[in-house]
Coordinates of C-alpha atoms and ligand atoms in Angstrom, one line a residue:
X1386 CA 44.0 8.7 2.9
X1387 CA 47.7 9.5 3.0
X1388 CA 48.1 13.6 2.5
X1389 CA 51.7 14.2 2.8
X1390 CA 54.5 11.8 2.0
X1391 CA 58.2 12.3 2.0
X1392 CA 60.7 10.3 0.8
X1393 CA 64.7 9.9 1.1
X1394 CA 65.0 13.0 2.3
X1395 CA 68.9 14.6 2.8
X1396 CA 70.1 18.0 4.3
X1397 CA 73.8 18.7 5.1
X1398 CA 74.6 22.1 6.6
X1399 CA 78.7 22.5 5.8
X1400 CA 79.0 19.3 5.5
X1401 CA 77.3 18.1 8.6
X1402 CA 73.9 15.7 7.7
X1403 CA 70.6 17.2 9.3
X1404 CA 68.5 14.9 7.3
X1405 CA 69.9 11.8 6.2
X1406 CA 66.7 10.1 3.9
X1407 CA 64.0 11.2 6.1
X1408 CA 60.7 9.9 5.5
X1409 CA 57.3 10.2 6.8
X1410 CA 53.9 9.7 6.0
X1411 CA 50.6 11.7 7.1
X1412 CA 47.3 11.0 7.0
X1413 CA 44.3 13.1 6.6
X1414 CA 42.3 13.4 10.0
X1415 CA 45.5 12.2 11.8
X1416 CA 47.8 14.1 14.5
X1417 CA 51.1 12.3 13.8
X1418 CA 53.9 13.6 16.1
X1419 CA 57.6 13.9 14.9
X1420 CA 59.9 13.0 17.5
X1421 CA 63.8 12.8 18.1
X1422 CA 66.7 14.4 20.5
X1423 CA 67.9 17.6 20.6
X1424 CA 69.4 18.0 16.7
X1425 CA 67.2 15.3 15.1
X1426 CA 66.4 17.0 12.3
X1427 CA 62.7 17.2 13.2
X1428 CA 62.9 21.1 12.4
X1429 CA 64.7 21.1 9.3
X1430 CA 62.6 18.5 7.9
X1431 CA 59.7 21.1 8.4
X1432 CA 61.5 24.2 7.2
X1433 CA 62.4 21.9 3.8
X1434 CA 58.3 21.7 3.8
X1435 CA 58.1 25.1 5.0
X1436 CA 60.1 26.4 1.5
X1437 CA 62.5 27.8 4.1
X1438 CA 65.3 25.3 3.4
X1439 CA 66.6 23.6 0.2
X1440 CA 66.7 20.0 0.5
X1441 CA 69.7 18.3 -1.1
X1442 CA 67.5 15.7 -2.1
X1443 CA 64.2 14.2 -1.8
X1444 CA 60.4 13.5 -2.9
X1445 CA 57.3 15.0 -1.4
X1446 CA 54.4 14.5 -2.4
X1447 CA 50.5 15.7 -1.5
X1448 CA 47.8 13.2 -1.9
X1449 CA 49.8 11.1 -4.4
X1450 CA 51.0 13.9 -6.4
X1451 CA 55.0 15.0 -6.6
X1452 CA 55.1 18.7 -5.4
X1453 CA 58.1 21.0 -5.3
X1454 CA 57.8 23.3 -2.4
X1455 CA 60.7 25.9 -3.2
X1456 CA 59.8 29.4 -1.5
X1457 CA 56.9 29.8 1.3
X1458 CA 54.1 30.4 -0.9
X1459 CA 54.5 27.2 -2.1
X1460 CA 53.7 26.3 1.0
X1461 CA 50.8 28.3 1.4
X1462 CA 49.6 27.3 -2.0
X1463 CA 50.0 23.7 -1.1
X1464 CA 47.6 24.2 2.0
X1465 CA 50.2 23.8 4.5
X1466 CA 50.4 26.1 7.7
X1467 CA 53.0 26.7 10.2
X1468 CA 53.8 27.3 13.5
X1469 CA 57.6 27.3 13.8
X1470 CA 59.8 26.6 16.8
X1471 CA 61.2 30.5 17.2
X1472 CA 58.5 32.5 17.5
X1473 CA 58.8 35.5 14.9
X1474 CA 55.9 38.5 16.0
X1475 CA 56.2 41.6 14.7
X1476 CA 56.8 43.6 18.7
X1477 CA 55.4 47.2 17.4
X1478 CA 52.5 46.0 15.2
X1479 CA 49.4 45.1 17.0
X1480 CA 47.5 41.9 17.5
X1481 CA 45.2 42.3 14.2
X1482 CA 48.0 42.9 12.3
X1483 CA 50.1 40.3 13.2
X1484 CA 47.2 38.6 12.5
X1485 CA 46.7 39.7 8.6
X1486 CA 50.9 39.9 8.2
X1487 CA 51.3 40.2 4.5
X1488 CA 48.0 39.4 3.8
X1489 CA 45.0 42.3 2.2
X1490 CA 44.1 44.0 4.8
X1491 CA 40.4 44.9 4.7
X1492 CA 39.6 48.6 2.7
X1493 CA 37.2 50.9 3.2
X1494 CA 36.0 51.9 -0.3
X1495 CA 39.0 50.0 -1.8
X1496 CA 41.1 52.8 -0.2
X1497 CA 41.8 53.0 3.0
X1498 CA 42.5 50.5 5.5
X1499 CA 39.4 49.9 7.8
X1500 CA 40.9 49.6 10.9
X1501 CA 37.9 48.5 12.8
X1502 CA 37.2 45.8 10.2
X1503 CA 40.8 44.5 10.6
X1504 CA 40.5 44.5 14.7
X1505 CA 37.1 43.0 13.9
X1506 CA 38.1 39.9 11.5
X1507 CA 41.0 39.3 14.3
X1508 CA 38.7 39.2 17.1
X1509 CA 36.7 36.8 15.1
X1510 CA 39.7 34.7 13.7
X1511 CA 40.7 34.7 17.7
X1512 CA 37.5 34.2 19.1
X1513 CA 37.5 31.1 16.7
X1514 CA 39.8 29.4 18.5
X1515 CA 38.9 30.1 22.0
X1516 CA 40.9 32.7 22.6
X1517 CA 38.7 36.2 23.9
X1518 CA 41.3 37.8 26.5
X1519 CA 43.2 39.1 23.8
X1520 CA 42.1 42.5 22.5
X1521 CA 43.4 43.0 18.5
X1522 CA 44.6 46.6 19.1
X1523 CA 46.8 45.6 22.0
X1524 CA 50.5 46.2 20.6
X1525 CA 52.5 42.5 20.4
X1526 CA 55.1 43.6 22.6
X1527 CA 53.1 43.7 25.2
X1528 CA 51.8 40.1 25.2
X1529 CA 53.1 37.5 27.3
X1530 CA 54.9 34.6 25.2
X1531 CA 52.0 32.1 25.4
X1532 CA 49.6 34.7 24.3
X1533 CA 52.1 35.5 21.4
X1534 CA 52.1 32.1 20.4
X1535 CA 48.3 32.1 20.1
X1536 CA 48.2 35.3 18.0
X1537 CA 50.8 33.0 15.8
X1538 CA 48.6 30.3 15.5
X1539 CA 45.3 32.4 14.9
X1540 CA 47.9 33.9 11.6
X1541 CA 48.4 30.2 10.6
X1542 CA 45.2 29.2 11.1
X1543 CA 42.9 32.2 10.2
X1544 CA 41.9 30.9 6.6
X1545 CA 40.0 34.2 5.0
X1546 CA 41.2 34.8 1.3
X1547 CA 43.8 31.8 1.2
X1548 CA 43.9 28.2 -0.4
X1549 CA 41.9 26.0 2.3
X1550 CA 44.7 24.7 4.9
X1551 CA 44.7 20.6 4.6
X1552 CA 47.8 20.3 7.0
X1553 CA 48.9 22.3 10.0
X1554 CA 52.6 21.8 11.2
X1555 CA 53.5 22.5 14.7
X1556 CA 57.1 22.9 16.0
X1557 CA 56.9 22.8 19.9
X1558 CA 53.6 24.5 19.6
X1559 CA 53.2 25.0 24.1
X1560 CA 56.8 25.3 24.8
X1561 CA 56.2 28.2 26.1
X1562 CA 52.4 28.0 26.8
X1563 CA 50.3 27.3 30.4
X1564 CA 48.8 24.3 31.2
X1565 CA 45.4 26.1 30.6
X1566 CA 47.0 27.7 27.1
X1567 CA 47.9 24.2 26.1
X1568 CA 44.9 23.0 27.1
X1569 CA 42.8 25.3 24.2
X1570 CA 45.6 24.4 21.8
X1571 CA 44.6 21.0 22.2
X1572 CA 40.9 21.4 21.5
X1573 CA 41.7 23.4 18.7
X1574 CA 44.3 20.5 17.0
X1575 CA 41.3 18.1 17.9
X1576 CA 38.6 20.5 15.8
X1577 CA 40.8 20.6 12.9
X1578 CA 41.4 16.8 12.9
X1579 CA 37.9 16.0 13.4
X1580 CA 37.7 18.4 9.9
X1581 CA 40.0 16.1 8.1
X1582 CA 42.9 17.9 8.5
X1583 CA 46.9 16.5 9.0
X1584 CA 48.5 17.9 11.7
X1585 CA 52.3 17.4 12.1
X1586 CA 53.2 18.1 16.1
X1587 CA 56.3 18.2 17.3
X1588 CA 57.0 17.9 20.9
X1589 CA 59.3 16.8 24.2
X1590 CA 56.6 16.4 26.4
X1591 CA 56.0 13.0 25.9
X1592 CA 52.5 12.6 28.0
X1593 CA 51.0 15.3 25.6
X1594 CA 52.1 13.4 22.9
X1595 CA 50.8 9.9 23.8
X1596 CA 47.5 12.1 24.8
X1597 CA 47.1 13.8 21.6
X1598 CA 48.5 11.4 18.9
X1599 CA 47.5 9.2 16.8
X1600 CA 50.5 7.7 15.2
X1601 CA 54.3 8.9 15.7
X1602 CA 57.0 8.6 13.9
X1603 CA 61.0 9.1 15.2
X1604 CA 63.8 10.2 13.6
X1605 CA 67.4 10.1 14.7
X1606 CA 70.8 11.5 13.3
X1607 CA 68.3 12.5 10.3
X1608 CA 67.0 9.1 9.3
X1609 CA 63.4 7.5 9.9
X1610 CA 63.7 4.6 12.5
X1611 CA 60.1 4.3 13.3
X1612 CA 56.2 4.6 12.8
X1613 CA 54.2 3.3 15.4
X1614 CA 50.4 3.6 16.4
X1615 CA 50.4 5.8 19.6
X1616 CA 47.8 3.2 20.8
X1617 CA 49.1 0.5 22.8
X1618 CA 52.6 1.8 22.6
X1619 CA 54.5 3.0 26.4
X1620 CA 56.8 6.0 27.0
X1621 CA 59.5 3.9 27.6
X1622 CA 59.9 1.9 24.2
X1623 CA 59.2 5.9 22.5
X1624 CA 62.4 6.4 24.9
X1625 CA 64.0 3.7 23.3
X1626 CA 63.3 4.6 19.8
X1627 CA 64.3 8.2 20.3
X1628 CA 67.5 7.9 22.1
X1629 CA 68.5 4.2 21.0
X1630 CA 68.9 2.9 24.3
X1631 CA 66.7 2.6 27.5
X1632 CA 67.1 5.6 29.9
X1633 CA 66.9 5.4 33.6
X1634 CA 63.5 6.4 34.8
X1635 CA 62.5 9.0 36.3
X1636 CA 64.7 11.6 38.4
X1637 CA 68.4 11.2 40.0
X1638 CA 67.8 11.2 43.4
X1639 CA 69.8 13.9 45.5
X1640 CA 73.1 12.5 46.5
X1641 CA 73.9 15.1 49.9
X1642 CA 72.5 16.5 52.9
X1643 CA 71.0 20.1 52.9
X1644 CA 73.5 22.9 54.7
X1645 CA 72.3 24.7 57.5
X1646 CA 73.7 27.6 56.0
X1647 CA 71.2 30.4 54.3
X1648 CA 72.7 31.0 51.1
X1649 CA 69.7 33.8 49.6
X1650 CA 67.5 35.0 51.5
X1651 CA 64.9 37.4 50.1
X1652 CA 62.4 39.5 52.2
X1653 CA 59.8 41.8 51.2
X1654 CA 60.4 41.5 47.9
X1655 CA 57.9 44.2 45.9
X1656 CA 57.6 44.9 42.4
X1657 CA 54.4 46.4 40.1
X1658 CA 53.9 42.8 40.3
X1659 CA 55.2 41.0 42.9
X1660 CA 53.6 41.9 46.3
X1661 CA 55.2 41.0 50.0
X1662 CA 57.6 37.9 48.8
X1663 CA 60.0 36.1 51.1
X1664 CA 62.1 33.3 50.9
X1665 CA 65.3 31.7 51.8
X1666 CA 67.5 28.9 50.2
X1667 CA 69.6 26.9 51.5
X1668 CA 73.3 25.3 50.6
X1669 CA 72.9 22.2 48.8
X1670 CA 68.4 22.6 48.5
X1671 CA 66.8 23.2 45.1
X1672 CA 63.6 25.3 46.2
X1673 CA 61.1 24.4 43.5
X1674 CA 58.6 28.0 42.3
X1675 CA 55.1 26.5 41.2
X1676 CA 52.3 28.4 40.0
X1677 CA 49.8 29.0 37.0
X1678 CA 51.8 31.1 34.4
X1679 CA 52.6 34.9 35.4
X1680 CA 51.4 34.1 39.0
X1681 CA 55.0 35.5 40.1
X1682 CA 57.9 32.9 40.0
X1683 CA 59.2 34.5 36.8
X1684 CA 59.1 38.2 38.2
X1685 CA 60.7 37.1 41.6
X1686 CA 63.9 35.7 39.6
X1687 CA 64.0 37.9 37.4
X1688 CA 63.4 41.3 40.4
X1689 CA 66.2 38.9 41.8
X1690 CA 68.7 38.9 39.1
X1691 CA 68.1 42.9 38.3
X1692 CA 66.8 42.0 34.7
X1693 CA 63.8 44.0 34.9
X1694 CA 64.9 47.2 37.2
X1695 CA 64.6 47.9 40.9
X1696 CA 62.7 46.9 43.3
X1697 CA 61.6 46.9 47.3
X1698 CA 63.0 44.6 49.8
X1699 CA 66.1 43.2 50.7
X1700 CA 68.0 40.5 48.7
X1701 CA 71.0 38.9 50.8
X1702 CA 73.7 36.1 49.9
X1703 CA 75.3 34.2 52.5
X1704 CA 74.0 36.7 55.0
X1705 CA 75.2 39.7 53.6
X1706 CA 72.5 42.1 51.8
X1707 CA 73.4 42.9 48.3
X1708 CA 72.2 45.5 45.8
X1709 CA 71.6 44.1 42.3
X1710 CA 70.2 46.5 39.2
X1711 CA 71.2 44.3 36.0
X1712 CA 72.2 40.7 35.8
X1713 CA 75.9 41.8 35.2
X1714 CA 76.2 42.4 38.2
X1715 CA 74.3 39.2 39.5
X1716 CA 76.5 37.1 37.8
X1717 CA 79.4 39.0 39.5
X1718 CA 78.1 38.3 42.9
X1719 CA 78.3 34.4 42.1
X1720 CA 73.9 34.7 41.3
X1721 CA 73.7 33.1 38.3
X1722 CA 70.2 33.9 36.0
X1723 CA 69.0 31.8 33.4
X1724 CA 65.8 33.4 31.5
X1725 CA 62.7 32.1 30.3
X1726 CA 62.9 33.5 27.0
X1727 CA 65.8 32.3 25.4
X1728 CA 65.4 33.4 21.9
X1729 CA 65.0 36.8 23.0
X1730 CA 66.8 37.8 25.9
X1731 CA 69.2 34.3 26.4
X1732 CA 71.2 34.4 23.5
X1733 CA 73.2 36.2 20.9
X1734 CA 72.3 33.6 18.4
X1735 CA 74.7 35.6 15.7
X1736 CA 77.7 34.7 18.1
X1737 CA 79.0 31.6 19.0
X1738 CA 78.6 29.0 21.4
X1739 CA 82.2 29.7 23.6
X1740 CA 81.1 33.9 23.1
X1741 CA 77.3 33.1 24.4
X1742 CA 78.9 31.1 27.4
X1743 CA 81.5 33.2 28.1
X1744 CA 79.8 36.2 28.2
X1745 CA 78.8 37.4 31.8
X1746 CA 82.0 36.2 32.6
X1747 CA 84.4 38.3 30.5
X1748 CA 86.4 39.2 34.0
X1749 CA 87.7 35.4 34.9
X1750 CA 88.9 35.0 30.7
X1751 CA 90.8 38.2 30.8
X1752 CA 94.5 37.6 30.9
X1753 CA 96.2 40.6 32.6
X1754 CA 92.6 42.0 32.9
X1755 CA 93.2 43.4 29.2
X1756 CA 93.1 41.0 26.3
X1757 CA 90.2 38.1 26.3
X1758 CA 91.4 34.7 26.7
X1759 CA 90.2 32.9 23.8
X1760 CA 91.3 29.3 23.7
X1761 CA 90.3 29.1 27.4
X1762 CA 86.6 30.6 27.0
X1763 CA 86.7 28.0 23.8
X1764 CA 87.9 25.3 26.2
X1765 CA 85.2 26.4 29.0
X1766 CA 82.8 26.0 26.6
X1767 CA 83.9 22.5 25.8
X1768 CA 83.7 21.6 28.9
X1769 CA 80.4 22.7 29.6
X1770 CA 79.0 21.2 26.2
X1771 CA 80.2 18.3 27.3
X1772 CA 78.0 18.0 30.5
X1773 CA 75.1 19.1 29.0
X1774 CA 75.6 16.8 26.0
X1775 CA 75.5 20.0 23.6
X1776 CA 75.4 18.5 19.9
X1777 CA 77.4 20.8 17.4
X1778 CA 80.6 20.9 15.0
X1779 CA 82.6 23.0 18.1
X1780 CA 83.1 25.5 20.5
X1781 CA 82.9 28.3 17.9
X1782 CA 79.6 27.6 15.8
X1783 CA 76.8 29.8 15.8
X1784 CA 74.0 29.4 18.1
X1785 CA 71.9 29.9 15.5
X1786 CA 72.8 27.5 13.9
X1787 CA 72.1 25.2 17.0
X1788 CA 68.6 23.5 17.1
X1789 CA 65.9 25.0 19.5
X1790 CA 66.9 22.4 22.7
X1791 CA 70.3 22.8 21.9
X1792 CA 70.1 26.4 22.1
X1793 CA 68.9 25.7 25.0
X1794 CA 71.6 23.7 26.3
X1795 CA 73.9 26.5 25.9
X1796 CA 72.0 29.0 28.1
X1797 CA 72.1 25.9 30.9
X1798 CA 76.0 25.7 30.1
X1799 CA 76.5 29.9 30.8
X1800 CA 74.0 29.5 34.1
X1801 CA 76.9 26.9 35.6
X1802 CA 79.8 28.7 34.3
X1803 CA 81.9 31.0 36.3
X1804 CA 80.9 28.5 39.6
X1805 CA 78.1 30.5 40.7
X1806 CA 77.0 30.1 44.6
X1807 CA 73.0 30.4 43.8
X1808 CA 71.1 29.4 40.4
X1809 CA 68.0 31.2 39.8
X1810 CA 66.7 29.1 36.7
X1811 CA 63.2 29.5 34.7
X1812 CA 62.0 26.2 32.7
X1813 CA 65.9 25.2 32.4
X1814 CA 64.5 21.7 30.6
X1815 CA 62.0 23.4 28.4
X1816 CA 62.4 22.2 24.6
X1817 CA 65.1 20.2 26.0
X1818 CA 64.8 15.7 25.2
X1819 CA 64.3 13.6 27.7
X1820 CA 67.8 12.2 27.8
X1821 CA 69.5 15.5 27.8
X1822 CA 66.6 16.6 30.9
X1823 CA 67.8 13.5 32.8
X1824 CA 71.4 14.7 32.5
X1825 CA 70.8 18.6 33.9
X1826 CA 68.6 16.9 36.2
X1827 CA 71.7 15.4 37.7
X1828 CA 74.0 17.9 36.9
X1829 CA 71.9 19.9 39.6
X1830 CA 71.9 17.2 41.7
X1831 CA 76.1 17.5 41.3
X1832 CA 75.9 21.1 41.6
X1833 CA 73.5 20.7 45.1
X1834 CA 76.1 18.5 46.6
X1835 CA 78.9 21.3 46.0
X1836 CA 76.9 23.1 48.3
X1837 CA 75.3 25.4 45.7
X1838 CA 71.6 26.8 46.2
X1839 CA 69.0 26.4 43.1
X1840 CA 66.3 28.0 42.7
X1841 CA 63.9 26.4 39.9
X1842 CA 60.9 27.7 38.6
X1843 CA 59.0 25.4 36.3
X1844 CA 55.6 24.7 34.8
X1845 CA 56.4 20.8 34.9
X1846 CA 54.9 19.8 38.1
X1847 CA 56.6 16.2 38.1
X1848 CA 60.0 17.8 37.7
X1849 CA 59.0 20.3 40.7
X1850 CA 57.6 16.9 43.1
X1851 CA 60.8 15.0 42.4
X1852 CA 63.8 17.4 42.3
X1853 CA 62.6 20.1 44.7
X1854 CA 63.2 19.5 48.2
X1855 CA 60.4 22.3 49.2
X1856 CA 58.2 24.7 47.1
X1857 CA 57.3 28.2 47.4
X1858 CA 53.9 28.6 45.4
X1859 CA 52.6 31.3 44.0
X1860 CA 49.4 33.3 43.2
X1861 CA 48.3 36.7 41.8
X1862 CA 52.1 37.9 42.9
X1863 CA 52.1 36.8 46.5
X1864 CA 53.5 33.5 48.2
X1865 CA 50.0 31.7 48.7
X1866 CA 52.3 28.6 50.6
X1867 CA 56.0 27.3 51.2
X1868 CA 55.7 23.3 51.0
X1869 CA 58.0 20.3 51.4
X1870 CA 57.7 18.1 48.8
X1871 CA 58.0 14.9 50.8
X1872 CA 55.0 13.1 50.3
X1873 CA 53.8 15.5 48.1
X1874 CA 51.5 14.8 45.0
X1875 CA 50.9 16.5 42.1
X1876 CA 47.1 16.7 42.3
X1877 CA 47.9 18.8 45.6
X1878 CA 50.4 21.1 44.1
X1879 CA 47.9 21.8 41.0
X1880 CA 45.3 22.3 43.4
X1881 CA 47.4 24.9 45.6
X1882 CA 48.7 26.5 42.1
X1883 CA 45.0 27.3 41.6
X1884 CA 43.9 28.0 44.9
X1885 CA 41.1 25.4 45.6
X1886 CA 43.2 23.8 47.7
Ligands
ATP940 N1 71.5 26.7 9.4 C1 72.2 25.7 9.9 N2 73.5 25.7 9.8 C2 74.2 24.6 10.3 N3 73.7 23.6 10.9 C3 72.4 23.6 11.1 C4 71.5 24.6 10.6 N4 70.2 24.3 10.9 C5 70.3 23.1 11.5 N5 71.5 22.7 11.6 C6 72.0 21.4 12.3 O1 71.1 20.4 11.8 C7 70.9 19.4 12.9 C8 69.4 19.2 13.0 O2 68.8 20.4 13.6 P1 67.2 20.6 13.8 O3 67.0 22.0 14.2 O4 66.5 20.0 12.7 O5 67.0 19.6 15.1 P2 65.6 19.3 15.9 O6 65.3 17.9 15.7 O7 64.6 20.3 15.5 O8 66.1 19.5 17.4 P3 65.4 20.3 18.7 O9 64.6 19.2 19.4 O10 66.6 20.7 19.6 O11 64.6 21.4 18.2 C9 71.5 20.0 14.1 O12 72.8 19.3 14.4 C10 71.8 21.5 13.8 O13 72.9 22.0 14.4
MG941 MG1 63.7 21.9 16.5

């Protein structure tokens, strides 16, 4: 039975086309991905279903019947739930309420609010999903992402008082999940497709797409060029239909030697959660940080770059120790850091692209060390866009304005400006296409034969086997082992991630 159809769907922002007669088709008890590049239009297409964005034009309709979805409650109303690519949580409210946002929260004799009863009904709504390491009074802000996104999803998903969901919508639902968080997620989409529900999923990460799918459909430049079966279908033609050409598979291989020069070295490197950690880095290596999520890497680049205080232990570049408090002054000493989180500690997303790149490196675009350089921080930005095939109208839109991989394209863009010496990046391809992956995948490559060290944590064990030349891997804060990827599978780095190795 088909639940959701759109039509001819068209969104221009300023005159630019987001949607440009978009259609897709959903079946009940059906997970039907939505794929496309970075700027697609996959998420505008589901904020114009969300109520969140006006469509210019257009015809949706639920089980045969025209709707007209103009404010969120639509929405609701309509049995649709989301889970949108930015993550909005409430930081000073707790779990529960997160949970019940803007919903009656339950009343002791119609009065009060029964706070047991609320932490209660969110343990339950949790505990519904898989979910029992999160306790409902526990404040939001104190949550790692993934858990925040599972809070989220419990509020999409937890049903009591509401019209009966029919189809959930997911915007890059485990971009910032673990393996084992994805993993639930999964079994959770499954129940609620074996219940007869839609589910929209959007996602890069095209193995959990052919794993979990049942039908996809692509868009590109805002228009519908496809809907396949997933069954029988390869990653290469979805490749194809995404990007409109074939891509070159796989990883650019590393193009110069390794220096003999040191150029970090970290020793003894102790934080509330980091315990005993040392390294070095070479000229010209990438050294890869594996591990199951908050096993360390994370805290080690970010001790590292100063972003979350001091620290024990001695940081050196190119042999000379250095003291760094606060990423400023990382990024002076050539140590450039890009963050996990971009929404919330990357980006300014209310300035623009050329201010966002520019901005830990206000000395260099100084003229006379007074007034700041404008057209050249506009043409840096250019530049930079340019390499990391950024899609927008110019150097001066808003990032928020960007979409999500885009976004992230411009925190990759800052991390290489100002020709830093040593790149500490966390998940720099996370929400990012595969055709825009492959090219910062060789942008490092370029950047490793200039001699400069990277240091690249990820989650993505392929990308870790094929672009790392060793890997330090982590557990419960410590360096469990330090191994060269030559030869190296991926069912032996999983298995040292989790210690059964
Ligand atoms: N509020 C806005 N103002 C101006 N342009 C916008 C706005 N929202 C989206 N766009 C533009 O619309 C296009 C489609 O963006 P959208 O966010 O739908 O892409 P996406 O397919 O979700 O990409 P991603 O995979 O990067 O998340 C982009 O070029 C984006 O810059
Ligand atoms: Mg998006």
């Amino acid at each position: 039975m088909t639940l959701l159809s759109i039509r001819g769907l068209d969104k221009s922002f300023a005159g630019a086309r987001a949607l440009a007669g978009a259609a897709l088709e959903v079946r009940a008890g059906e997970v039907h991905a939505l794929m496309g590049e970075n700027g697609a239009g996959k998420s505008t297409l589901i904020k114009v279903l969300a109520g969140v964005v006006k469509p210019d034009a257009g015809v949706i309709e639920m089980a045969g019947i025209p709707v007209a979805i103009a404010t969120p409650a639509d929405a609701l109303n309509l049995g649709l739930r989301f889970i949108h690519q930015e993550l909005s949580v409430v930081p000073h409210l707790s779990v529960a309420e997160n949970i019940f946002l803007g919903r009656d929260y339950p009343r002791r004799w119609g009065l009060m609010i029964d706070w047991d009863g609320l932490n209660n009904a969110a343990a339950e709504v949790l505990s519904g999903l898989g979910v029992d390491h999160i306790r409902p009074g526990r404040k939001m802000a104190r949550l790692t992402v993934g858990d925040q996104m599972l809070v989220k999803i419990a509020a999409a998903f937890g049903d009591a008082g509401r019209t009966a969901a029919r189809l959930y919508v997911m915007d890059e639902p485990t971009a910032a999940l673990s393996a084992e968080e994805s993993r639930r997620l999964f079994a959770v989409i499954r129940r609620l497709r074996a219940e007869g529900a839609g589910i929209i999923y959007v996602s890069h990460r095209l193995d959990e797409v052919m794993e979990l799918a049942d039908r996809l459909t692509v868009l590109r430049d805002g228009a519908t060029v496809a809907t396949r079966e997933v069954a029988g279908l390869d990653k290469r033609e979805v490749i194809e239909l995404m990007i409109g050409r074939s891509l070159a598979e796989g990883y650019p291989p590393r193009l110069a030697a390794i220096a003999e020069d040191v150029a970090l070295k970290v020793e003894h490197l102790s934080t509330g959660m980091l315990d005993d950690v040392s390294f070095e880095v070479r000229k010209g290596e990438i050294l890869g940080f594996a591990g199951l999520e908050g096993a360390g890497q994370s805290e080690a680049i970010r001790a590292i770059a100063g972003a979350d205080g001091g620290h024990d232990g001695t940081v050196s570049l190119a042999g000379k120790p250095v003291k760094i408090h606060e990423p400023v002054s990382a990024w002076a000493k050539g140590l450039a850091f890009l963050p996990r989180e971009r929404q919330q500690e990357g980006l300014v997303a209310s300035a623009s692209i050329a201010g966002n790149v520019s901005l830990p490196h206000l000395d260099d675009l100084l003229r006379f060390g007074l007034v700041l350089d404008r057209r050249a921080e506009a043409e840096q930005a250019v530049e930079l866009g340019r390499k990391v095939k950024l899609k927008a109208s110019g150097p001066r839109q808003k990032v928020r304005e960007l979409s999500g991989g885009n976004q992230q394209k411009v925190v990759f863009a800052r991390a290489i400006a100002g020709d830093p010496q040593v790149l500490l990046l966390d998940e720099p391809t996370r929400g990012v296409d595969v055709g825009a992956r492959y090219d910062i995948h060789t942008l490092l490559r370029q950047l490793t034969a200039e001699g400069k060290a990277v240091v690249l944590a990820s989650s993505d064990l392929p990308e870790l086997v094929y672009m790392a030349d060793r890997i330090v891997v982590f557990r419960g804060g410590k360096v469990a082992a330090t191994v060269a990827t030559a030869g190296l599978d991926q069912a032996t780095l999983a298995a040292l991630c989790f210690g059964s190795a």
